[in-house]
Short mmCIF file of C-alpha atoms in Angstrom, two decimals:
data_model
loop_
_atom_site.label_atom_id
_atom_site.label_comp_id
_atom_site.label_asym_id
_atom_site.label_seq_id
_atom_site.Cartn_x
_atom_site.Cartn_y
_atom_site.Cartn_z
CA MET A 1 -6.80 -68.53 -41.84
CA LYS A 2 -3.49 -67.48 -40.43
CA THR A 3 -2.22 -66.08 -43.79
CA ARG A 4 -5.51 -64.21 -44.34
CA GLY A 5 -5.15 -62.65 -40.87
CA ILE A 6 -1.67 -61.37 -41.61
CA TRP A 7 -2.90 -59.87 -44.90
CA LYS A 8 -5.68 -58.13 -43.07
CA ILE A 9 -3.21 -56.56 -40.64
CA LEU A 10 -0.91 -55.46 -43.47
CA LEU A 11 -3.82 -53.96 -45.41
CA LEU A 12 -5.16 -52.08 -42.41
CA GLY A 13 -1.62 -50.88 -41.57
CA THR A 14 -1.14 -49.59 -45.15
CA VAL A 15 -4.48 -47.77 -45.18
CA GLY A 16 -3.63 -46.30 -41.78
CA LEU A 17 -0.25 -45.08 -42.96
CA LEU A 18 -1.77 -43.55 -46.13
CA PHE A 19 -4.40 -41.79 -44.00
CA LEU A 20 -1.81 -40.43 -41.64
CA SER A 21 0.52 -39.24 -44.38
CA ASN A 22 -2.37 -37.44 -46.10
CA SER A 23 -3.83 -35.92 -43.02
CA SER A 24 -0.63 -34.82 -41.32
CA PRO A 25 -0.17 -31.58 -43.31
CA LEU A 26 -3.75 -30.62 -42.58
CA GLY A 27 -3.30 -31.58 -38.92
CA SER A 28 -0.19 -29.49 -38.57
CA GLU A 29 -2.04 -26.45 -39.88
CA THR A 30 -4.96 -26.79 -37.62
CA THR A 31 -3.30 -28.04 -34.47
CA VAL A 32 0.18 -26.59 -34.77
CA LEU A 33 -0.84 -23.07 -35.84
CA PRO A 34 -2.26 -21.97 -32.53
CA PRO A 35 0.85 -23.10 -30.62
CA LEU A 36 2.97 -21.42 -33.34
CA ASP A 37 1.15 -18.17 -32.57
CA THR A 38 1.90 -18.65 -28.89
CA VAL A 39 5.54 -19.39 -29.63
CA VAL A 40 5.81 -16.21 -31.72
CA ALA A 41 4.17 -14.19 -28.92
CA ASP A 42 6.48 -15.71 -26.31
CA GLU A 43 9.50 -14.92 -28.42
CA THR A 44 8.30 -11.34 -28.83
CA ILE A 45 7.93 -10.95 -25.07
CA ALA A 46 11.26 -12.68 -24.48
CA SER A 47 13.03 -10.30 -26.87
CA GLN A 48 11.54 -7.24 -25.11
CA THR A 49 13.31 -5.69 -22.14
CA VAL A 50 11.11 -5.72 -19.09
CA ASP A 51 12.14 -3.28 -16.36
CA THR A 52 10.73 -3.27 -12.84
CA VAL A 53 9.76 -0.46 -10.46
CA VAL A 54 9.18 -1.70 -6.91
CA ILE A 55 6.89 0.41 -4.72
CA LYS A 56 7.97 0.07 -1.10
CA GLY A 57 8.40 2.39 1.86
CA MET A 58 6.40 5.14 0.11
CA VAL A 59 8.86 5.41 -2.82
CA PHE A 60 9.11 4.26 -6.41
CA ASN A 61 12.34 2.37 -6.67
CA PRO A 62 14.21 3.33 -8.82
CA GLN A 63 12.74 6.81 -8.81
CA GLU A 64 14.33 7.45 -12.26
CA LEU A 65 14.41 4.57 -14.69
CA HIS A 66 16.19 4.66 -18.09
CA VAL A 67 14.60 2.44 -20.76
CA HIS A 68 14.55 2.04 -24.53
CA LYS A 69 11.54 2.88 -26.64
CA GLY A 70 9.19 -0.09 -26.76
CA ASP A 71 10.39 -1.60 -23.47
CA THR A 72 7.86 -2.69 -20.92
CA VAL A 73 7.91 -1.43 -17.31
CA VAL A 74 6.25 -3.39 -14.53
CA TRP A 75 5.24 -1.64 -11.29
CA ILE A 76 5.05 -4.02 -8.32
CA ASN A 77 3.46 -2.86 -5.10
CA GLU A 78 5.36 -4.37 -2.18
CA ASP A 79 4.28 -1.61 0.25
CA ILE A 80 1.91 -1.87 3.23
CA VAL A 81 -0.84 0.18 1.57
CA ALA A 82 -2.42 0.53 -1.92
CA HIS A 83 -0.80 2.86 -4.45
CA ASN A 84 -1.07 3.75 -8.14
CA ALA A 85 1.14 5.02 -10.95
CA THR A 86 -0.44 8.03 -12.70
CA ASP A 87 0.80 10.40 -15.40
CA PHE A 88 2.08 13.68 -13.95
CA PRO A 89 0.97 16.39 -14.13
CA GLY A 90 -1.73 15.80 -16.79
CA ASN A 91 -3.26 12.57 -15.37
CA LYS A 92 -3.43 11.29 -19.00
CA TRP A 93 -3.22 7.65 -17.83
CA THR A 94 -3.33 5.72 -14.60
CA SER A 95 -2.67 2.18 -13.46
CA GLY A 96 -5.76 2.36 -11.24
CA THR A 97 -5.45 1.24 -7.65
CA LEU A 98 -2.64 -1.30 -7.10
CA ALA A 99 -3.53 -3.29 -4.01
CA ARG A 100 -0.75 -4.72 -1.87
CA GLY A 101 1.12 -7.44 -3.74
CA SER A 102 -0.35 -6.56 -7.16
CA SER A 103 1.45 -5.27 -10.28
CA TRP A 104 0.75 -3.40 -13.49
CA LYS A 105 2.70 -3.07 -16.74
CA LYS A 106 2.96 -0.45 -19.44
CA LYS A 107 4.79 -0.34 -22.77
CA ILE A 108 6.97 2.75 -22.85
CA ASP A 109 6.98 5.01 -25.91
CA GLU A 110 8.10 8.31 -24.46
CA THR A 111 9.71 9.96 -21.46
CA PHE A 112 7.26 10.93 -18.70
CA ASP A 113 6.90 11.91 -15.04
CA TYR A 114 4.42 10.04 -12.91
CA TYR A 115 3.20 10.02 -9.32
CA CYS A 116 0.90 8.21 -6.94
CA SER A 117 -2.33 10.25 -6.93
CA ILE A 118 -3.28 8.72 -3.53
CA HIS A 119 0.02 9.92 -1.99
CA PRO A 120 0.97 12.87 -4.17
CA THR A 121 4.51 13.42 -2.88
CA MET A 122 5.49 9.97 -4.29
CA LYS A 123 6.98 10.79 -7.68
CA GLY A 124 8.92 8.91 -10.37
CA LYS A 125 10.24 9.34 -13.89
CA ILE A 126 10.69 7.03 -16.88
CA ILE A 127 13.33 8.27 -19.34
CA VAL A 128 13.51 6.89 -22.86
CA ASP A 129 17.15 6.81 -23.94
CA PRO A 130 17.97 7.49 -27.57
CA MET B 1 -8.99 24.16 18.96
CA LYS B 2 -7.26 24.49 22.29
CA ALA B 3 -8.72 21.15 23.39
CA LEU B 4 -7.32 19.46 20.30
CA LYS B 5 -3.89 20.86 20.82
CA ASN B 6 -3.92 19.90 24.52
CA THR B 7 -4.87 16.32 23.77
CA SER B 8 -2.11 15.84 21.28
CA MET B 9 0.37 17.44 23.67
CA ALA B 10 -0.76 14.97 26.34
CA LEU B 11 -0.11 12.10 23.92
CA LEU B 12 3.33 13.50 23.17
CA PHE B 13 3.97 13.68 26.91
CA VAL B 14 3.01 9.99 27.21
CA ALA B 15 5.36 9.16 24.34
CA VAL B 16 8.24 11.04 25.90
CA LEU B 17 7.58 9.56 29.34
CA TRP B 18 7.58 6.00 27.94
CA ALA B 19 10.78 6.70 26.08
CA MET B 20 12.67 7.63 29.24
CA PRO B 21 15.17 5.13 30.64
CA ALA B 22 13.59 2.60 33.00
CA THR B 23 15.48 3.95 35.97
CA ALA B 24 13.95 7.40 35.47
CA GLN B 25 10.41 6.05 35.17
CA SER B 26 7.86 5.52 37.86
CA SER B 27 6.41 2.01 38.33
CA SER B 28 3.37 2.96 36.22
CA THR B 29 5.56 3.48 33.14
CA SER B 30 7.09 0.03 32.91
CA GLN B 31 8.03 -1.74 29.70
CA LEU B 32 5.14 -2.54 27.36
CA THR B 33 4.70 -6.18 26.29
CA ASP B 34 4.18 -7.18 22.68
CA PRO B 35 0.39 -7.84 23.22
CA GLU B 36 0.17 -4.34 24.71
CA ILE B 37 2.10 -2.83 21.85
CA ALA B 38 -0.23 -4.60 19.37
CA SER B 39 -3.16 -3.05 21.23
CA VAL B 40 -1.63 0.45 21.06
CA ALA B 41 -0.86 0.03 17.35
CA VAL B 42 -4.35 -1.12 16.42
CA THR B 43 -6.02 1.53 18.59
CA ALA B 44 -3.87 4.36 17.21
CA ASN B 45 -4.80 3.38 13.65
CA GLN B 46 -8.48 2.87 14.47
CA ILE B 47 -8.71 6.35 16.01
CA ASP B 48 -7.53 7.92 12.74
CA VAL B 49 -10.00 5.82 10.76
CA ASP B 50 -12.71 7.18 13.07
CA TYR B 51 -11.58 10.78 12.56
CA GLY B 52 -11.63 10.15 8.82
CA LYS B 53 -15.20 8.85 8.97
CA ILE B 54 -16.34 11.95 10.84
CA ALA B 55 -14.58 14.08 8.17
CA LEU B 56 -16.32 12.26 5.30
CA LYS B 57 -19.64 13.13 6.93
CA LYS B 58 -18.84 16.77 7.75
CA ALA B 59 -15.95 18.14 5.61
CA LYS B 60 -16.79 20.46 2.72
CA ASN B 61 -13.31 21.03 1.36
CA ALA B 62 -12.43 18.57 -1.44
CA GLU B 63 -8.80 18.20 -0.34
CA ALA B 64 -9.86 17.49 3.28
CA ARG B 65 -12.32 14.84 2.02
CA LYS B 66 -9.68 13.18 -0.19
CA PHE B 67 -7.25 13.21 2.67
CA ALA B 68 -9.85 11.65 4.99
CA GLN B 69 -10.51 8.84 2.52
CA THR B 70 -6.79 8.13 2.21
CA MET B 71 -6.51 8.01 6.02
CA ILE B 72 -9.39 5.53 6.21
CA ASP B 73 -7.94 3.28 3.49
CA ASP B 74 -4.29 3.39 4.66
CA HIS B 75 -4.93 2.96 8.39
CA THR B 76 -7.45 0.19 7.75
CA SER B 77 -4.73 -1.59 5.68
CA ILE B 78 -2.28 -1.33 8.59
CA ILE B 79 -4.92 -2.62 11.08
CA ASP B 80 -5.56 -5.59 8.79
CA GLN B 81 -1.87 -6.42 8.70
CA ALA B 82 -1.39 -5.93 12.45
CA VAL B 83 -4.38 -8.19 13.18
CA ALA B 84 -3.14 -10.79 10.68
CA LEU B 85 0.30 -10.75 12.30
CA ALA B 86 -1.10 -10.95 15.80
CA THR B 87 -3.26 -13.93 14.72
CA LYS B 88 -0.23 -15.62 13.12
CA LEU B 89 1.86 -15.12 16.24
CA GLY B 90 -0.97 -16.16 18.55
CA VAL B 91 -0.89 -12.76 20.25
CA THR B 92 -4.09 -11.27 21.69
CA PRO B 93 -3.80 -7.40 21.86
CA LYS B 94 -3.92 -6.41 25.54
CA ASP B 95 -5.45 -3.23 26.89
CA ASN B 96 -3.00 -0.94 28.74
CA VAL B 97 -2.37 2.59 29.99
CA VAL B 98 -1.16 3.94 26.61
CA THR B 99 -4.17 2.46 24.81
CA GLN B 100 -6.47 4.08 27.34
CA SER B 101 -4.64 7.40 27.05
CA LEU B 102 -5.13 7.27 23.30
CA LEU B 103 -8.84 6.47 23.66
CA ASP B 104 -9.41 9.24 26.23
CA GLY B 105 -7.75 11.75 23.95
CA ALA B 106 -9.77 10.55 20.99
CA LYS B 107 -13.03 10.90 22.90
CA LYS B 108 -12.33 14.60 23.62
CA ILE B 109 -11.25 15.29 20.06
CA LYS B 110 -14.31 13.55 18.51
CA ARG B 111 -16.53 15.68 20.78
CA THR B 112 -14.76 18.86 19.67
CA LEU B 113 -14.88 17.89 15.96
CA ASN B 114 -18.56 16.99 16.12
CA ARG B 115 -19.39 20.46 17.47
CA LYS B 116 -17.80 22.19 14.45
CA LYS B 117 -19.27 22.87 11.00
CA GLY B 118 -18.19 24.07 7.55
CA LYS B 119 -14.76 25.67 7.19
CA ALA B 120 -14.20 25.60 10.95
CA PHE B 121 -14.58 21.82 10.87
CA ASP B 122 -12.26 21.40 7.87
CA LYS B 123 -9.59 23.44 9.66
CA ALA B 124 -10.07 21.62 13.00
CA TYR B 125 -9.88 18.19 11.30
CA ILE B 126 -6.71 18.95 9.35
CA ASP B 127 -5.08 20.75 12.30
CA ASN B 128 -5.74 17.70 14.47
CA GLU B 129 -4.37 15.36 11.75
CA VAL B 130 -1.07 17.31 11.84
CA ASP B 131 -0.90 17.14 15.67
CA TYR B 132 -2.10 13.53 15.86
CA HIS B 133 0.39 12.23 13.26
CA GLU B 134 3.26 14.10 14.98
CA ALA B 135 2.24 12.49 18.31
CA VAL B 136 1.80 9.00 16.85
CA ILE B 137 5.08 9.15 14.95
CA SER B 138 6.87 10.11 18.15
CA THR B 139 5.13 7.32 20.13
CA ILE B 140 6.01 4.64 17.58
CA LYS B 141 9.56 5.83 17.14
CA ASN B 142 10.42 6.42 20.81
CA VAL B 143 8.22 3.90 22.60
CA LEU B 144 6.80 1.11 20.52
CA ILE B 145 9.73 0.21 18.20
CA PRO B 146 12.42 0.19 20.95
CA GLN B 147 10.22 -1.89 23.29
CA THR B 148 8.88 -4.45 20.78
CA GLN B 149 10.43 -7.93 21.24
CA ASN B 150 9.03 -9.81 18.29
CA ALA B 151 11.01 -9.08 15.07
CA GLU B 152 7.98 -9.25 12.74
CA LEU B 153 5.95 -6.86 14.87
CA LYS B 154 8.96 -4.51 15.06
CA ASP B 155 9.33 -4.68 11.23
CA LEU B 156 5.62 -3.83 10.73
CA LEU B 157 5.98 -0.82 13.01
CA LYS B 158 9.12 0.30 11.24
CA SER B 159 7.48 -0.14 7.85
CA ALA B 160 4.59 2.15 8.93
CA MET B 161 6.97 5.08 9.67
CA PRO B 162 7.48 6.36 6.09
CA LEU B 163 3.69 6.16 5.55
CA LEU B 164 2.92 8.16 8.72
CA GLU B 165 5.55 10.72 7.86
CA HIS B 166 4.01 11.01 4.41
CA HIS B 167 0.55 11.48 5.96
CA LEU B 168 1.99 14.25 8.12
CA GLU B 169 3.37 16.00 5.03
CA MET B 170 0.00 15.62 3.26
CA ALA B 171 -1.79 17.08 6.32
CA LYS B 172 0.64 20.02 6.49
CA THR B 173 0.08 20.72 2.79
CA ALA B 174 -3.70 20.63 3.25
CA GLN B 175 -3.33 22.84 6.33
CA ALA B 176 -1.44 25.47 4.30
CA ASP B 177 -4.12 25.38 1.58
CA LEU B 178 -7.06 25.85 3.93
#
């Protein structure tokens, strides 16, 4: 009885090991791939330069920001009222209303002027360095 | 128009009087307490929200309407923060002579604005916004900030200054365009 029990355990263990060794490549494709995508995306973000413009006291700070093509700029509204960042003078794009404490990001491909269309004397500039 | 100008001048007079050294003041112009300052701050903002609401009903000029909406949004935002701070500090805004002076002035101005129509209204509204912001900036700078005891309330008043000065510039630009 005892010997038969040990054989049963060995047999089940072997079958289990075989199953695991066969299924692991499949498992890694299905379960690991999504995290791999995430890792790639994280690395891409980590390798990008992210610059920040803080909106406070009715100014964009810094008012002129030098970046490289492909960098990301984040506008953070730390002021006491809502603002926006809008292309100037053509209004080609806008962040939409940035409530107090909210932020908005944009990938930068070219030099541009921008302003707050709610408070039009608030102006800023993003300059893409060569 | 004369009534509007006179009311803002009266407000400026109140501001200057309150800014005088204590020894030069009469007993009626004593130091404001923080609850009284909170009351003045909320009232001053609410008055401009009210002017903006009248303008949205009556103004024809697109720039005047846009300006009015900005005044409503911005001053409502400041009121929300002032009320939140007062609640946090356990301060109940207290009625006082400056608050009453603001309300009396606003009553006259609203009456004058409500009598006007079309372009005359647009001009009266924007002219008053220039005068009112000048008066409020002076009151906050010379009266409220120096007399506020609580650091957070003082900071909130200070942080409103660039906004009010910006509003004044916007009003002057609109005034020149009308």
